[in-house]
mmCIF file of C-alpha atoms in Angstrom:
data_model
loop_
_atom_site.group_PDB
_atom_site.id
_atom_site.type_symbol
_atom_site.label_atom_id
_atom_site.label_comp_id
_atom_site.label_asym_id
_atom_site.label_seq_id
_atom_site.Cartn_x
_atom_site.Cartn_y
_atom_site.Cartn_z
ATOM 1 C CA MET A 1228 87.174 108.785 58.885
ATOM 2 C CA THR A 1229 88.518 111.297 61.414
ATOM 3 C CA GLN A 1230 91.373 110.009 63.514
ATOM 4 C CA PRO A 1231 91.002 110.532 67.289
ATOM 5 C CA THR A 1232 93.223 113.167 68.838
ATOM 6 C CA PRO A 1233 96.130 111.474 70.625
ATOM 7 C CA LEU A 1234 96.406 111.891 74.372
ATOM 8 C CA THR A 1235 100.174 112.384 74.338
ATOM 9 C CA ASP A 1236 102.290 114.699 72.226
ATOM 10 C CA THR A 1237 105.079 112.189 71.547
ATOM 11 C CA ALA A 1238 107.484 114.880 70.291
ATOM 12 C CA ALA A 1239 107.067 116.809 73.563
ATOM 13 C CA LEU A 1240 107.479 113.609 75.570
ATOM 14 C CA THR A 1241 110.721 112.841 73.716
ATOM 15 C CA ARG A 1242 112.010 116.356 74.454
ATOM 16 C CA ASN A 1243 111.080 116.050 78.128
ATOM 17 C CA ARG A 1244 112.874 112.725 78.470
ATOM 18 C CA ALA A 1245 115.940 114.036 76.635
ATOM 19 C CA ARG A 1246 116.258 116.728 79.333
ATOM 20 C CA ALA A 1247 115.980 114.210 82.181
ATOM 21 C CA HIS A 1248 118.886 113.556 84.546
ATOM 22 C CA LEU A 1249 119.802 109.960 85.367
ATOM 23 C CA SER A 1250 120.359 110.967 88.998
ATOM 24 C CA ALA A 1251 116.679 112.001 89.295
ATOM 25 C CA LEU A 1252 115.064 108.825 87.934
ATOM 26 C CA PHE A 1253 114.070 107.358 91.293
ATOM 27 C CA LEU A 1254 110.607 106.407 90.005
ATOM 28 C CA GLN A 1255 112.095 104.475 87.099
ATOM 29 C CA GLU A 1256 114.494 102.804 89.535
ATOM 30 C CA ALA A 1257 111.613 101.949 91.888
ATOM 31 C CA ALA A 1258 109.735 100.330 88.984
ATOM 32 C CA ARG A 1259 112.852 98.371 87.987
ATOM 33 C CA ASP A 1260 113.419 97.194 91.557
ATOM 34 C CA GLU A 1261 109.778 96.137 91.868
ATOM 35 C CA VAL A 1262 110.039 94.059 88.692
ATOM 36 C CA GLU A 1263 113.238 92.401 89.887
ATOM 37 C CA ASP A 1264 111.629 91.575 93.245
ATOM 38 C CA ARG A 1265 108.655 89.998 91.471
ATOM 39 C CA LEU A 1266 110.913 87.923 89.243
ATOM 40 C CA GLU A 1267 112.669 86.485 92.294
ATOM 41 C CA MET A 1268 109.306 85.129 93.460
ATOM 42 C CA VAL A 1269 108.536 83.400 90.142
ATOM 43 C CA ASN A 1270 109.424 79.706 90.211
ATOM 44 C CA LYS A 1271 110.750 79.725 86.675
ATOM 45 C CA SER A 1272 113.984 80.663 84.929
ATOM 46 C CA PHE A 1273 114.043 82.890 81.854
ATOM 47 C CA SER A 1274 116.550 82.751 79.031
ATOM 48 C CA SER A 1275 115.294 85.312 76.523
ATOM 49 C CA ALA A 1276 114.084 88.568 78.049
ATOM 50 C CA GLY A 1277 112.879 91.627 76.162
ATOM 51 C CA ILE A 1278 112.749 94.913 78.067
ATOM 52 C CA VAL A 1279 110.855 98.009 76.900
ATOM 53 C CA ALA A 1280 112.009 101.096 78.786
ATOM 54 C CA ALA A 1281 111.833 104.867 78.470
ATOM 55 C CA PHE A 1282 115.400 105.000 79.815
ATOM 56 C CA PRO A 1283 117.110 101.835 78.529
ATOM 57 C CA SER A 1284 120.410 102.616 80.264
ATOM 58 C CA LEU A 1285 118.813 101.847 83.641
ATOM 59 C CA TRP A 1286 118.262 98.250 82.509
ATOM 60 C CA HIS A 1287 121.535 97.462 80.784
ATOM 61 C CA GLY A 1288 123.218 94.544 82.552
ATOM 62 C CA ARG A 1289 120.373 93.945 85.000
ATOM 63 C CA ILE A 1290 119.118 90.703 83.382
ATOM 64 C CA ASP A 1291 121.581 88.422 81.626
ATOM 65 C CA GLY A 1292 121.168 88.374 77.874
ATOM 66 C CA ALA A 1293 118.175 90.709 77.859
ATOM 67 C CA GLU A 1294 117.341 92.735 74.763
ATOM 68 C CA VAL A 1295 116.676 96.303 75.948
ATOM 69 C CA LEU A 1296 114.539 98.410 73.628
ATOM 70 C CA PRO A 1297 113.370 102.034 73.742
ATOM 71 C CA GLU A 1298 109.704 102.694 74.364
ATOM 72 C CA THR A 1299 108.026 103.705 71.096
ATOM 73 C CA GLU A 1300 104.502 103.533 69.666
ATOM 74 C CA THR A 1301 105.527 100.515 67.579
ATOM 75 C CA LEU A 1302 107.788 98.275 69.664
ATOM 76 C CA ALA A 1303 110.785 96.618 68.048
ATOM 77 C CA LEU A 1304 109.897 93.244 69.569
ATOM 78 C CA THR A 1305 110.136 90.131 67.393
ATOM 79 C CA PRO A 1306 106.996 87.956 67.639
ATOM 80 C CA ALA A 1307 107.172 84.686 69.618
ATOM 81 C CA THR A 1308 110.792 85.302 70.622
ATOM 82 C CA HIS A 1309 110.875 85.987 74.368
ATOM 83 C CA ASP A 1310 109.939 83.994 77.453
ATOM 84 C CA LEU A 1311 109.899 87.245 79.467
ATOM 85 C CA VAL A 1312 108.838 90.742 78.424
ATOM 86 C CA ILE A 1313 109.096 93.736 80.752
ATOM 87 C CA HIS A 1314 107.379 97.077 80.058
ATOM 88 C CA SER A 1315 108.878 99.558 82.474
ATOM 89 C CA LEU A 1316 106.931 102.648 83.573
ATOM 90 C CA GLY A 1317 105.672 104.020 80.284
ATOM 91 C CA LEU A 1318 102.055 102.915 79.857
ATOM 92 C CA HIS A 1319 100.719 106.145 81.379
ATOM 93 C CA TRP A 1320 102.064 108.080 78.360
ATOM 94 C CA ALA A 1321 101.007 105.534 75.714
ATOM 95 C CA ASN A 1322 98.405 106.727 73.223
ATOM 96 C CA ASP A 1323 97.406 103.073 72.778
ATOM 97 C CA PRO A 1324 98.115 101.138 75.987
ATOM 98 C CA VAL A 1325 96.124 98.129 74.754
ATOM 99 C CA GLY A 1326 98.253 98.114 71.626
ATOM 100 C CA GLN A 1327 101.415 98.209 73.733
ATOM 101 C CA LEU A 1328 100.290 95.175 75.741
ATOM 102 C CA ILE A 1329 99.209 93.310 72.611
ATOM 103 C CA GLN A 1330 102.624 93.893 71.065
ATOM 104 C CA CYS A 1331 104.240 92.540 74.231
ATOM 105 C CA ARG A 1332 101.888 89.553 74.181
ATOM 106 C CA ARG A 1333 102.819 88.748 70.574
ATOM 107 C CA ALA A 1334 106.501 88.856 71.454
ATOM 108 C CA LEU A 1335 106.053 86.104 74.050
ATOM 109 C CA ARG A 1336 106.495 82.413 73.475
ATOM 110 C CA ALA A 1337 103.876 80.068 74.954
ATOM 111 C CA ASP A 1338 103.881 80.292 78.772
ATOM 112 C CA GLY A 1339 106.021 83.429 78.618
ATOM 113 C CA LEU A 1340 105.606 86.112 81.277
ATOM 114 C CA LEU A 1341 104.748 89.783 80.881
ATOM 115 C CA LEU A 1342 105.556 92.176 83.712
ATOM 116 C CA ALA A 1343 104.452 95.765 83.104
ATOM 117 C CA VAL A 1344 104.625 98.738 85.465
ATOM 118 C CA GLY A 1345 102.762 102.011 84.958
ATOM 119 C CA LEU A 1346 101.755 105.008 87.035
ATOM 120 C CA GLY A 1347 98.262 104.723 88.489
ATOM 121 C CA GLY A 1348 95.396 107.108 89.144
ATOM 122 C CA GLN A 1349 96.518 108.159 92.639
ATOM 123 C CA THR A 1350 99.786 109.526 91.265
ATOM 124 C CA LEU A 1351 100.186 113.255 92.036
ATOM 125 C CA HIS A 1352 96.560 113.526 93.130
ATOM 126 C CA GLU A 1353 97.636 116.256 95.558
ATOM 127 C CA LEU A 1354 99.278 118.356 92.829
ATOM 128 C CA ARG A 1355 96.342 117.909 90.464
ATOM 129 C CA ALA A 1356 93.835 118.976 93.116
ATOM 130 C CA CYS A 1357 95.825 122.062 94.121
ATOM 131 C CA LEU A 1358 96.437 123.238 90.553
ATOM 132 C CA ALA A 1359 92.765 122.716 89.679
ATOM 133 C CA GLU A 1360 91.539 124.623 92.735
ATOM 134 C CA SER A 1361 93.966 127.477 92.155
ATOM 135 C CA GLU A 1362 93.182 127.846 88.452
ATOM 136 C CA ALA A 1363 89.443 127.710 89.075
ATOM 137 C CA MET A 1364 89.763 130.460 91.669
ATOM 138 C CA GLU A 1365 92.014 132.645 89.492
ATOM 139 C CA THR A 1366 90.455 132.147 86.050
ATOM 140 C CA GLY A 1367 87.155 130.327 86.511
ATOM 141 C CA GLY A 1368 88.317 127.444 84.279
ATOM 142 C CA LEU A 1369 90.673 124.475 84.076
ATOM 143 C CA SER A 1370 93.490 123.440 81.749
ATOM 144 C CA PRO A 1371 94.914 119.904 81.316
ATOM 145 C CA ARG A 1372 98.181 119.985 83.263
ATOM 146 C CA VAL A 1373 98.772 116.447 84.566
ATOM 147 C CA ALA A 1374 98.274 113.313 82.454
ATOM 148 C CA PRO A 1375 95.154 111.319 83.398
ATOM 149 C CA MET A 1376 96.261 107.940 84.728
ATOM 150 C CA ALA A 1377 94.280 104.724 84.741
ATOM 151 C CA GLU A 1378 92.935 102.980 87.818
ATOM 152 C CA VAL A 1379 94.128 99.478 88.678
ATOM 153 C CA ARG A 1380 90.823 97.868 87.621
ATOM 154 C CA ASP A 1381 91.079 99.494 84.190
ATOM 155 C CA LEU A 1382 94.630 98.317 83.580
ATOM 156 C CA GLY A 1383 93.723 94.850 84.831
ATOM 157 C CA ALA A 1384 90.998 94.703 82.179
ATOM 158 C CA LEU A 1385 93.568 95.643 79.529
ATOM 159 C CA LEU A 1386 95.523 92.478 80.363
ATOM 160 C CA GLN A 1387 92.519 90.350 79.457
ATOM 161 C CA ARG A 1388 91.826 92.346 76.295
ATOM 162 C CA SER A 1389 95.408 91.757 75.153
ATOM 163 C CA GLY A 1390 94.943 87.968 75.346
ATOM 164 C CA LEU A 1391 97.049 87.217 78.417
ATOM 165 C CA ALA A 1392 96.200 84.382 80.785
ATOM 166 C CA LEU A 1393 96.189 84.431 84.612
ATOM 167 C CA PRO A 1394 96.089 88.262 84.716
ATOM 168 C CA VAL A 1395 96.939 90.025 87.972
ATOM 169 C CA ALA A 1396 97.046 93.773 88.693
ATOM 170 C CA ASP A 1397 98.087 95.298 92.001
ATOM 171 C CA THR A 1398 99.505 98.550 93.298
ATOM 172 C CA VAL A 1399 102.500 99.878 95.190
ATOM 173 C CA SER A 1400 102.129 103.333 96.741
ATOM 174 C CA LEU A 1401 105.115 105.636 97.261
ATOM 175 C CA ARG A 1402 104.791 108.727 99.464
ATOM 176 C CA VAL A 1403 107.602 111.201 98.875
ATOM 177 C CA GLN A 1404 108.289 114.305 100.928
ATOM 178 C CA TYR A 1405 109.389 117.539 99.251
ATOM 179 C CA GLN A 1406 110.345 120.906 100.640
ATOM 180 C CA SER A 1407 107.653 122.626 98.560
ATOM 181 C CA MET A 1408 105.536 122.306 95.420
ATOM 182 C CA TRP A 1409 108.319 124.101 93.555
ATOM 183 C CA HIS A 1410 110.790 121.360 94.492
ATOM 184 C CA LEU A 1411 108.311 118.702 93.358
ATOM 185 C CA MET A 1412 107.825 120.379 89.978
ATOM 186 C CA ARG A 1413 111.582 120.723 89.552
ATOM 187 C CA ASP A 1414 111.962 117.010 90.270
ATOM 188 C CA LEU A 1415 109.257 116.107 87.733
ATOM 189 C CA ARG A 1416 111.145 118.073 85.095
ATOM 190 C CA ALA A 1417 114.410 116.346 86.021
ATOM 191 C CA MET A 1418 112.797 112.907 85.587
ATOM 192 C CA GLY A 1419 111.152 113.788 82.247
ATOM 193 C CA GLU A 1420 107.602 113.641 83.620
ATOM 194 C CA THR A 1421 106.387 117.172 82.938
ATOM 195 C CA ASN A 1422 103.277 117.944 80.888
ATOM 196 C CA ALA A 1423 103.336 116.284 77.449
ATOM 197 C CA LEU A 1424 99.583 116.194 76.858
ATOM 198 C CA ALA A 1425 98.547 116.948 73.300
ATOM 199 C CA ALA A 1426 95.758 119.196 74.645
ATOM 200 C CA ARG A 1427 97.994 121.109 77.039
ATOM 201 C CA THR A 1428 98.019 124.899 77.086
ATOM 202 C CA ARG A 1429 101.110 126.092 75.212
ATOM 203 C CA SER A 1430 101.412 129.405 77.074
ATOM 204 C CA LEU A 1431 103.234 129.682 80.385
ATOM 205 C CA THR A 1432 101.107 129.226 83.492
ATOM 206 C CA ARG A 1433 100.456 132.524 85.205
ATOM 207 C CA ARG A 1434 102.611 133.036 88.269
ATOM 208 C CA ASN A 1435 99.660 133.896 90.507
ATOM 209 C CA ILE A 1436 98.070 130.493 89.722
ATOM 210 C CA LEU A 1437 101.235 128.671 90.741
ATOM 211 C CA ASN A 1438 101.745 130.784 93.856
ATOM 212 C CA ARG A 1439 98.201 130.120 95.038
ATOM 213 C CA ALA A 1440 98.560 126.400 94.233
ATOM 214 C CA ALA A 1441 101.775 126.238 96.251
ATOM 215 C CA ASP A 1442 100.005 127.776 99.265
ATOM 216 C CA ILE A 1443 97.041 125.392 98.906
ATOM 217 C CA TYR A 1444 99.439 122.458 98.683
ATOM 218 C CA ALA A 1445 101.439 123.478 101.751
ATOM 219 C CA ASN A 1446 98.275 123.835 103.827
ATOM 220 C CA GLY A 1447 96.387 120.839 102.450
ATOM 221 C CA PHE A 1448 99.075 118.159 102.219
ATOM 222 C CA PRO A 1449 101.785 118.914 104.781
ATOM 223 C CA GLY A 1450 104.671 116.547 105.400
ATOM 224 C CA ASP A 1451 105.566 115.044 108.757
ATOM 225 C CA ASP A 1452 108.422 117.489 109.390
ATOM 226 C CA GLY A 1453 107.336 120.420 107.245
ATOM 227 C CA GLY A 1454 107.248 120.521 103.473
ATOM 228 C CA ILE A 1455 104.660 118.615 101.446
ATOM 229 C CA ILE A 1456 103.749 115.024 100.542
ATOM 230 C CA ALA A 1457 103.457 113.733 96.962
ATOM 231 C CA THR A 1458 101.992 110.326 96.128
ATOM 232 C CA PHE A 1459 103.188 108.113 93.291
ATOM 233 C CA GLU A 1460 101.219 104.934 92.610
ATOM 234 C CA LEU A 1461 102.872 102.102 90.704
ATOM 235 C CA ILE A 1462 100.487 99.620 89.086
ATOM 236 C CA VAL A 1463 102.124 96.250 88.420
ATOM 237 C CA LEU A 1464 100.558 94.083 85.716
ATOM 238 C CA THR A 1465 101.341 90.380 85.388
ATOM 239 C CA GLY A 1466 100.094 88.025 82.698
ATOM 240 C CA TRP A 1467 101.170 84.891 80.855
ATOM 241 C CA ALA A 1468 101.034 83.900 77.217
ATOM 242 C CA PRO A 1469 98.440 81.090 77.107
ATOM 243 C CA ASP A 1470 99.714 77.501 77.258
ATOM 244 C CA ASP A 1471 98.049 74.132 77.838
ATOM 245 C CA SER A 1472 100.235 73.524 80.910
ATOM 246 C CA GLN A 1473 98.677 76.432 82.825
ATOM 247 C CA GLN A 1474 95.968 76.139 85.450
ATOM 248 C CA LYS A 1475 92.448 76.407 84.075
ATOM 249 C CA PRO A 1476 89.314 77.595 85.909
ATOM 250 C CA LEU A 1477 86.822 74.833 86.662
ATOM 251 C CA ARG A 1478 83.648 74.616 84.637
ATOM 252 C CA PRO A 1479 80.724 76.327 86.455
ATOM 253 C CA GLY A 1480 78.718 73.756 88.408
ATOM 254 C CA SER A 1481 81.558 71.198 88.589
ATOM 255 C CA ALA A 1482 82.361 71.704 92.283
ATOM 256 C CA GLN A 1483 82.540 68.480 94.332
ATOM 257 C CA ALA A 1484 81.951 70.091 97.752
ATOM 258 C CA ARG A 1485 79.647 72.704 99.230
ATOM 259 C CA LEU A 1486 81.043 75.916 100.748
ATOM 260 C CA ALA A 1487 78.469 75.704 103.525
ATOM 261 C CA ASP A 1488 79.852 72.282 104.558
ATOM 262 C CA ALA A 1489 83.413 73.603 104.630
ATOM 263 C CA LEU A 1490 82.316 76.532 106.805
ATOM 264 C CA LYS A 1491 80.136 74.273 108.979
ATOM 265 C CA THR A 1492 77.133 76.502 108.549
ATOM 266 C CA ASP A 1493 73.627 76.256 107.145
ATOM 267 C CA GLU A 1494 72.977 77.270 103.566
ATOM 268 C CA THR A 1495 70.109 79.727 103.217
ATOM 269 C CA PRO A 1496 68.590 79.852 99.735
ATOM 270 C CA LEU A 1497 67.747 83.291 98.373
ATOM 271 C CA SER A 1498 64.227 84.094 97.311
ATOM 272 C CA ASP A 1499 63.568 84.674 93.615
#
């Protein structure tokens, strides 16, 4: 049986992250801060956290007693050990995101919490559009240059497939202003988020394609005070390991009151 071609070249991703600068990891820091804010709103204390992170050093000392692990295809999480598992901003590069969530689910004790953050489909939509338009105009074709990222509804469905209860998926949008497309691309390199697609073109992008894309970007997505705007979308996934103490949906047809009565309106039956 032929194995499917992986989306991500993990060796290239490892090289990209090794070249990253800690001072440029504002997206990773934003994901970490978002997780910490969410935890403050949870009416429960956690004593055994496991944290999966592309840059573990950003998490050291943030949660007392937490086990911080590098993000790999097979996670070094011990089953049924943690009451909290955090997966920090790496799902968009995972060749098997469902598998990542299932591994996190297995590491949870009953009623344990998973908080995962990934980049969503609106991330860098401006850059993708400009590069695509420029390449189509210059060459008549397209090359994969930016990783495809899932929409919030798709990632929400992954929570249910991984066996988590009470699944919730929502988004946080970050709009960042840069001086130019060149400054944005330099920042992506510094944060280890440059192209690591397995199907990427190995040759250097022609300069005329990039120059045209930079002009399209400057004209199409200007910033408030000059420069350009880049969007980063964080998708936050929350789910719980199933437990009998959790709320359960009512059985269909078991309602004790009519919605029409609560709204003080007449109920109009639909025709067959």
